[in-house]
Amino acid sequence: MTMSPVQNAVLADVPAVGRYVFFTLVSPDMAQVRQSMVRLVAMPELEGEQWVLVGLGPELVQVFGAKVPGLRSFDALTGVGVSVPSTPSVMLCWLRGHDLGDLVHLTRHLQNALAPPRRMTQVVDAFRHDRGPNGHGRDLTGYEDGTENSQGDGAMAAAVLQAAGPGLAGSSFMAVQLRLQDFETFDAMTDQIQARRWSGGCAVWCLQARQQCVFLVLADTRRTPGLESPGPVSK
C-alpha cells in the first residue's frame, strides 16, 4: 500500500500532556493572514510535525478563496434533553508533549506568530490518564476509550484522505467536542451499573457536550493556500 505523507501527530500515540489552542480571525487582511501563516510554518516546533498539529477551520479556508469537499461546520444538535451548539473556530493547534510548562511557552510562540490577524480565544489543557488493558488511556471514571480504533493500514484508510486530488492526499478531517463529565451521576450508580456502562462501549451517560467544531488537517501545513507553494485545494 502506498502511504501518503501525513502530519505525524495524526497517527501517533496520545501524548502525556497536551493543549488545544483555538484562534479566531480578527482581521481579514489577506497580506497579514498570509504572513502569519508563513511565520507559523517557519516555527522550529513544526519541524517533523510531532509536537504541533495544525487544523484549519472552514472560515479560514474560505478566506483563502478555496473549497474543500466535505469540510463544513458542525450542525447544532438538539433533541429531548440534548442541546449541543455549533462553535466553529478559525484554527486549532493541538500541542503535544511531556511537560505542560513547555507547552505554555509554545502557546506564547504560536500567539506571536499568528498575531495580529488571529487571536487566541480558548485553551483547553489535556492529559493522558492511566492505561487500560488494551493500552489506551482512560477517562476519569476509568472507561478505556479508543479500543475500536483501527491499526496500521486500517488506520490510514480510516483517518487519512488518499485519492482526494492535488494537495489533499494525506490530509484528514478533525472533529473536536468539549464535554463535561457528570461525576455525581456516575458516583450514584451501583458498581454493577458502572461495569455495564464500561462494557457497553459508551460513556455518554455521564457526559455533557458543550461545544463542537471541525477542522482540515493538511498533510503538510506549508501547502496552505496563499503561501508561496501551490495551494492544496481547487478554487
Tab-separated table of C-alpha atoms in Angstrom:
chain	number	residue	atom	x	y	z
A	1	MET	CA	0.000	0.000	0.000
A	2	THR	CA	1.419	3.409	-0.973
A	3	MET	CA	1.392	5.726	2.027
A	4	SER	CA	0.592	9.407	1.603
A	5	PRO	CA	2.534	11.906	3.705
A	6	VAL	CA	0.561	12.835	6.796
A	7	GLN	CA	1.079	15.048	9.831
A	8	ASN	CA	2.816	12.677	12.210
A	9	ALA	CA	0.600	13.592	15.149
A	10	VAL	CA	-2.482	12.191	13.364
A	11	LEU	CA	-1.405	8.571	13.840
A	12	ALA	CA	0.928	8.986	16.831
A	13	ASP	CA	0.180	7.781	20.351
A	14	VAL	CA	-1.723	10.083	22.706
A	15	PRO	CA	0.856	12.293	24.477
A	16	ALA	CA	1.314	12.534	28.226
A	17	VAL	CA	0.091	16.149	28.191
A	18	GLY	CA	-1.443	18.375	25.556
A	19	ARG	CA	-3.121	21.676	24.851
A	20	TYR	CA	-5.939	22.526	22.443
A	21	VAL	CA	-5.415	26.158	21.431
A	22	PHE	CA	-8.230	27.836	19.480
A	23	PHE	CA	-7.910	31.001	17.395
A	24	THR	CA	-10.344	33.430	15.807
A	25	LEU	CA	-9.830	35.814	12.895
A	26	VAL	CA	-9.851	39.478	13.911
A	27	SER	CA	-8.589	40.928	10.614
A	28	PRO	CA	-9.487	39.695	7.111
A	29	ASP	CA	-6.440	41.458	5.634
A	30	MET	CA	-5.050	38.811	3.285
A	31	ALA	CA	-1.473	40.101	3.445
A	32	GLN	CA	-1.486	39.838	7.239
A	33	VAL	CA	-3.133	36.408	7.214
A	34	ARG	CA	-0.613	35.114	4.673
A	35	GLN	CA	2.366	36.468	6.607
A	36	SER	CA	1.088	34.949	9.839
A	37	MET	CA	0.922	31.532	8.131
A	38	VAL	CA	4.482	31.984	6.841
A	39	ARG	CA	5.639	32.683	10.399
A	40	LEU	CA	3.694	29.688	11.698
A	41	VAL	CA	5.155	27.118	9.302
A	42	ALA	CA	8.662	28.520	9.914
A	43	MET	CA	8.470	27.687	13.634
A	44	PRO	CA	11.049	25.007	14.551
A	45	GLU	CA	8.421	23.252	16.690
A	46	LEU	CA	6.554	22.331	13.496
A	47	GLU	CA	9.581	20.525	12.100
A	48	GLY	CA	8.556	16.888	11.824
A	49	GLU	CA	5.046	17.866	12.992
A	50	GLN	CA	5.315	15.738	16.138
A	51	TRP	CA	4.606	18.446	18.700
A	52	VAL	CA	2.037	20.648	16.948
A	53	LEU	CA	-0.912	19.512	14.847
A	54	VAL	CA	-2.492	22.379	12.904
A	55	GLY	CA	-6.163	22.318	11.897
A	56	LEU	CA	-7.756	24.907	9.590
A	57	GLY	CA	-11.397	25.798	10.134
A	58	PRO	CA	-13.909	26.265	7.296
A	59	GLU	CA	-13.895	30.051	7.716
A	60	LEU	CA	-10.129	30.295	7.239
A	61	VAL	CA	-10.245	28.082	4.144
A	62	GLN	CA	-12.952	30.367	2.742
A	63	VAL	CA	-10.824	33.450	3.445
A	64	PHE	CA	-8.199	31.976	1.122
A	65	GLY	CA	-10.888	31.539	-1.524
A	66	ALA	CA	-10.518	27.765	-1.529
A	67	LYS	CA	-13.008	24.900	-1.363
A	68	VAL	CA	-12.519	21.515	0.275
A	69	PRO	CA	-15.174	18.858	-0.398
A	70	GLY	CA	-16.600	17.625	2.879
A	71	LEU	CA	-15.271	20.476	5.034
A	72	ARG	CA	-18.132	22.238	6.798
A	73	SER	CA	-19.124	23.399	10.241
A	74	PHE	CA	-20.949	21.084	12.610
A	75	ASP	CA	-24.719	21.425	12.753
A	76	ALA	CA	-26.098	22.230	16.185
A	77	LEU	CA	-27.612	19.149	17.831
A	78	THR	CA	-30.965	19.453	19.559
A	79	GLY	CA	-33.420	16.939	20.939
A	80	VAL	CA	-35.145	15.808	24.093
A	81	GLY	CA	-32.698	16.601	26.874
A	82	VAL	CA	-29.935	17.384	24.349
A	83	SER	CA	-28.579	20.750	23.240
A	84	VAL	CA	-25.108	20.972	21.708
A	85	PRO	CA	-24.230	24.250	19.970
A	86	SER	CA	-22.076	24.543	16.878
A	87	THR	CA	-18.961	26.528	17.835
A	88	PRO	CA	-16.758	26.886	14.737
A	89	SER	CA	-13.215	28.164	15.122
A	90	VAL	CA	-10.801	29.582	12.554
A	91	MET	CA	-7.825	27.480	13.648
A	92	LEU	CA	-6.917	24.832	16.194
A	93	CYS	CA	-3.388	23.948	17.250
A	94	TRP	CA	-3.104	20.704	19.205
A	95	LEU	CA	0.110	20.918	21.223
A	96	ARG	CA	1.648	17.638	22.353
A	97	GLY	CA	4.453	16.880	24.780
A	98	HIS	CA	5.678	15.603	28.120
A	99	ASP	CA	5.849	18.838	30.144
A	100	LEU	CA	2.993	21.326	30.420
A	101	GLY	CA	5.422	24.175	31.071
A	102	ASP	CA	6.995	23.610	27.647
A	103	LEU	CA	3.544	23.779	26.064
A	104	VAL	CA	2.805	27.065	27.846
A	105	HIS	CA	5.885	28.582	26.207
A	106	LEU	CA	4.915	27.033	22.874
A	107	THR	CA	1.480	28.632	23.210
A	108	ARG	CA	3.130	32.053	23.565
A	109	HIS	CA	5.218	31.453	20.462
A	110	LEU	CA	2.115	30.497	18.492
A	111	GLN	CA	0.296	33.626	19.643
A	112	ASN	CA	3.208	35.796	18.494
A	113	ALA	CA	3.435	34.035	15.135
A	114	LEU	CA	-0.282	34.300	14.354
A	115	ALA	CA	-0.834	37.890	15.562
A	116	PRO	CA	-2.253	40.330	14.651
A	117	PRO	CA	-4.845	38.805	12.260
A	118	ARG	CA	-5.582	35.867	14.579
A	119	ARG	CA	-6.250	35.996	18.297
A	120	MET	CA	-6.287	33.124	20.775
A	121	THR	CA	-9.782	32.617	22.189
A	122	GLN	CA	-9.566	29.438	24.243
A	123	VAL	CA	-7.076	26.969	25.703
A	124	VAL	CA	-8.046	23.510	26.946
A	125	ASP	CA	-5.318	21.614	28.799
A	126	ALA	CA	-5.327	17.838	28.403
A	127	PHE	CA	-3.515	14.818	29.789
A	128	ARG	CA	-3.403	11.061	29.343
A	129	HIS	CA	-4.827	9.275	32.361
A	130	ASP	CA	-3.783	5.732	33.267
A	131	ARG	CA	-3.763	2.814	30.809
A	132	GLY	CA	-6.474	0.260	30.182
A	133	PRO	CA	-5.889	-3.449	29.435
A	134	ASN	CA	-5.726	-2.629	25.695
A	135	GLY	CA	-3.042	0.023	26.222
A	136	HIS	CA	-5.313	3.043	25.690
A	137	GLY	CA	-5.865	5.887	28.123
A	138	ARG	CA	-8.892	6.084	30.396
A	139	ASP	CA	-11.268	8.889	31.216
A	140	LEU	CA	-11.565	9.875	34.870
A	141	THR	CA	-14.329	7.344	35.503
A	142	GLY	CA	-11.996	4.537	34.423
A	143	TYR	CA	-13.555	3.981	30.975
A	144	GLU	CA	-10.969	2.937	28.369
A	145	ASP	CA	-11.594	4.691	25.077
A	146	GLY	CA	-10.096	4.014	21.661
A	147	THR	CA	-10.401	0.235	21.784
A	148	GLU	CA	-12.190	0.158	18.399
A	149	ASN	CA	-9.620	2.324	16.619
A	150	SER	CA	-8.108	0.776	13.506
A	151	GLN	CA	-4.398	-0.011	13.389
A	152	GLY	CA	-1.746	0.076	10.660
A	153	ASP	CA	-3.135	0.255	7.118
A	154	GLY	CA	-6.641	0.289	8.582
A	155	ALA	CA	-5.858	3.467	10.493
A	156	MET	CA	-4.520	5.117	7.341
A	157	ALA	CA	-7.644	4.140	5.417
A	158	ALA	CA	-9.956	5.412	8.161
A	159	ALA	CA	-8.236	8.669	9.078
A	160	VAL	CA	-6.337	9.857	6.006
A	161	LEU	CA	-7.514	11.024	2.583
A	162	GLN	CA	-5.743	9.010	-0.124
A	163	ALA	CA	-7.142	9.979	-3.535
A	164	ALA	CA	-8.635	13.387	-2.862
A	165	GLY	CA	-6.973	15.455	-5.568
A	166	PRO	CA	-3.819	17.595	-5.746
A	167	GLY	CA	-2.563	18.735	-2.351
A	168	LEU	CA	-5.236	16.944	-0.323
A	169	ALA	CA	-3.778	13.423	-0.283
A	170	GLY	CA	-2.618	12.660	3.238
A	171	SER	CA	-4.942	15.210	4.820
A	172	SER	CA	-7.568	14.490	7.472
A	173	PHE	CA	-10.714	15.950	8.963
A	174	MET	CA	-10.519	16.581	12.701
A	175	ALA	CA	-13.761	16.739	14.697
A	176	VAL	CA	-13.472	18.183	18.215
A	177	GLN	CA	-16.011	18.100	21.037
A	178	LEU	CA	-15.645	19.569	24.516
A	179	ARG	CA	-17.531	17.518	27.085
A	180	LEU	CA	-18.070	17.784	30.817
A	181	GLN	CA	-18.246	14.645	32.931
A	182	ASP	CA	-21.038	14.375	35.481
A	183	PHE	CA	-19.278	12.642	38.357
A	184	GLU	CA	-22.242	12.979	40.706
A	185	THR	CA	-24.385	10.893	38.344
A	186	PHE	CA	-21.610	8.338	37.949
A	187	ASP	CA	-20.899	8.064	41.687
A	188	ALA	CA	-24.596	7.488	42.391
A	189	MET	CA	-24.601	4.333	40.220
A	190	THR	CA	-24.047	0.890	41.680
A	191	ASP	CA	-20.844	-0.974	40.819
A	192	GLN	CA	-22.842	-3.329	38.596
A	193	ILE	CA	-24.353	-0.493	36.559
A	194	GLN	CA	-20.969	1.211	36.220
A	195	ALA	CA	-19.458	-2.053	34.953
A	196	ARG	CA	-22.237	-2.478	32.375
A	197	ARG	CA	-21.700	1.071	31.138
A	198	TRP	CA	-17.991	0.398	30.652
A	199	SER	CA	-18.524	-2.894	28.827
A	200	GLY	CA	-21.186	-1.327	26.621
A	201	GLY	CA	-18.544	0.828	24.963
A	202	CYS	CA	-20.329	4.122	25.602
A	203	ALA	CA	-19.799	6.768	28.251
A	204	VAL	CA	-22.369	9.370	27.166
A	205	TRP	CA	-24.407	8.695	30.274
A	206	CYS	CA	-22.078	10.947	32.287
A	207	LEU	CA	-21.051	13.415	29.588
A	208	GLN	CA	-22.458	16.771	28.575
A	209	ALA	CA	-21.207	18.141	25.240
A	210	ARG	CA	-20.675	21.892	25.401
A	211	GLN	CA	-19.112	22.738	22.050
A	212	GLN	CA	-18.111	21.121	18.784
A	213	CYS	CA	-16.144	22.123	15.692
A	214	VAL	CA	-14.343	20.576	12.729
A	215	PHE	CA	-11.009	21.300	11.032
A	216	LEU	CA	-8.960	20.349	7.981
A	217	VAL	CA	-5.567	18.870	8.899
A	218	LEU	CA	-3.335	19.197	5.849
A	219	ALA	CA	-0.641	16.608	5.230
A	220	ASP	CA	1.832	19.497	5.041
A	221	THR	CA	0.865	22.822	6.652
A	222	ARG	CA	3.318	24.570	4.333
A	223	ARG	CA	0.907	23.870	1.475
A	224	THR	CA	-1.790	26.074	2.984
A	225	PRO	CA	-3.471	28.237	0.304
A	226	GLY	CA	-1.897	31.658	0.000
A	227	LEU	CA	1.684	30.621	0.710
A	228	GLU	CA	4.407	30.513	-1.897
A	229	SER	CA	3.958	26.812	-2.657
A	230	PRO	CA	0.911	25.622	-4.641
A	231	GLY	CA	-2.328	25.567	-2.677
A	232	PRO	CA	-3.776	22.242	-1.572
A	233	VAL	CA	-7.297	22.721	-2.849
A	234	SER	CA	-9.064	23.664	-6.049
A	235	LYS	CA	-10.670	27.063	-6.318
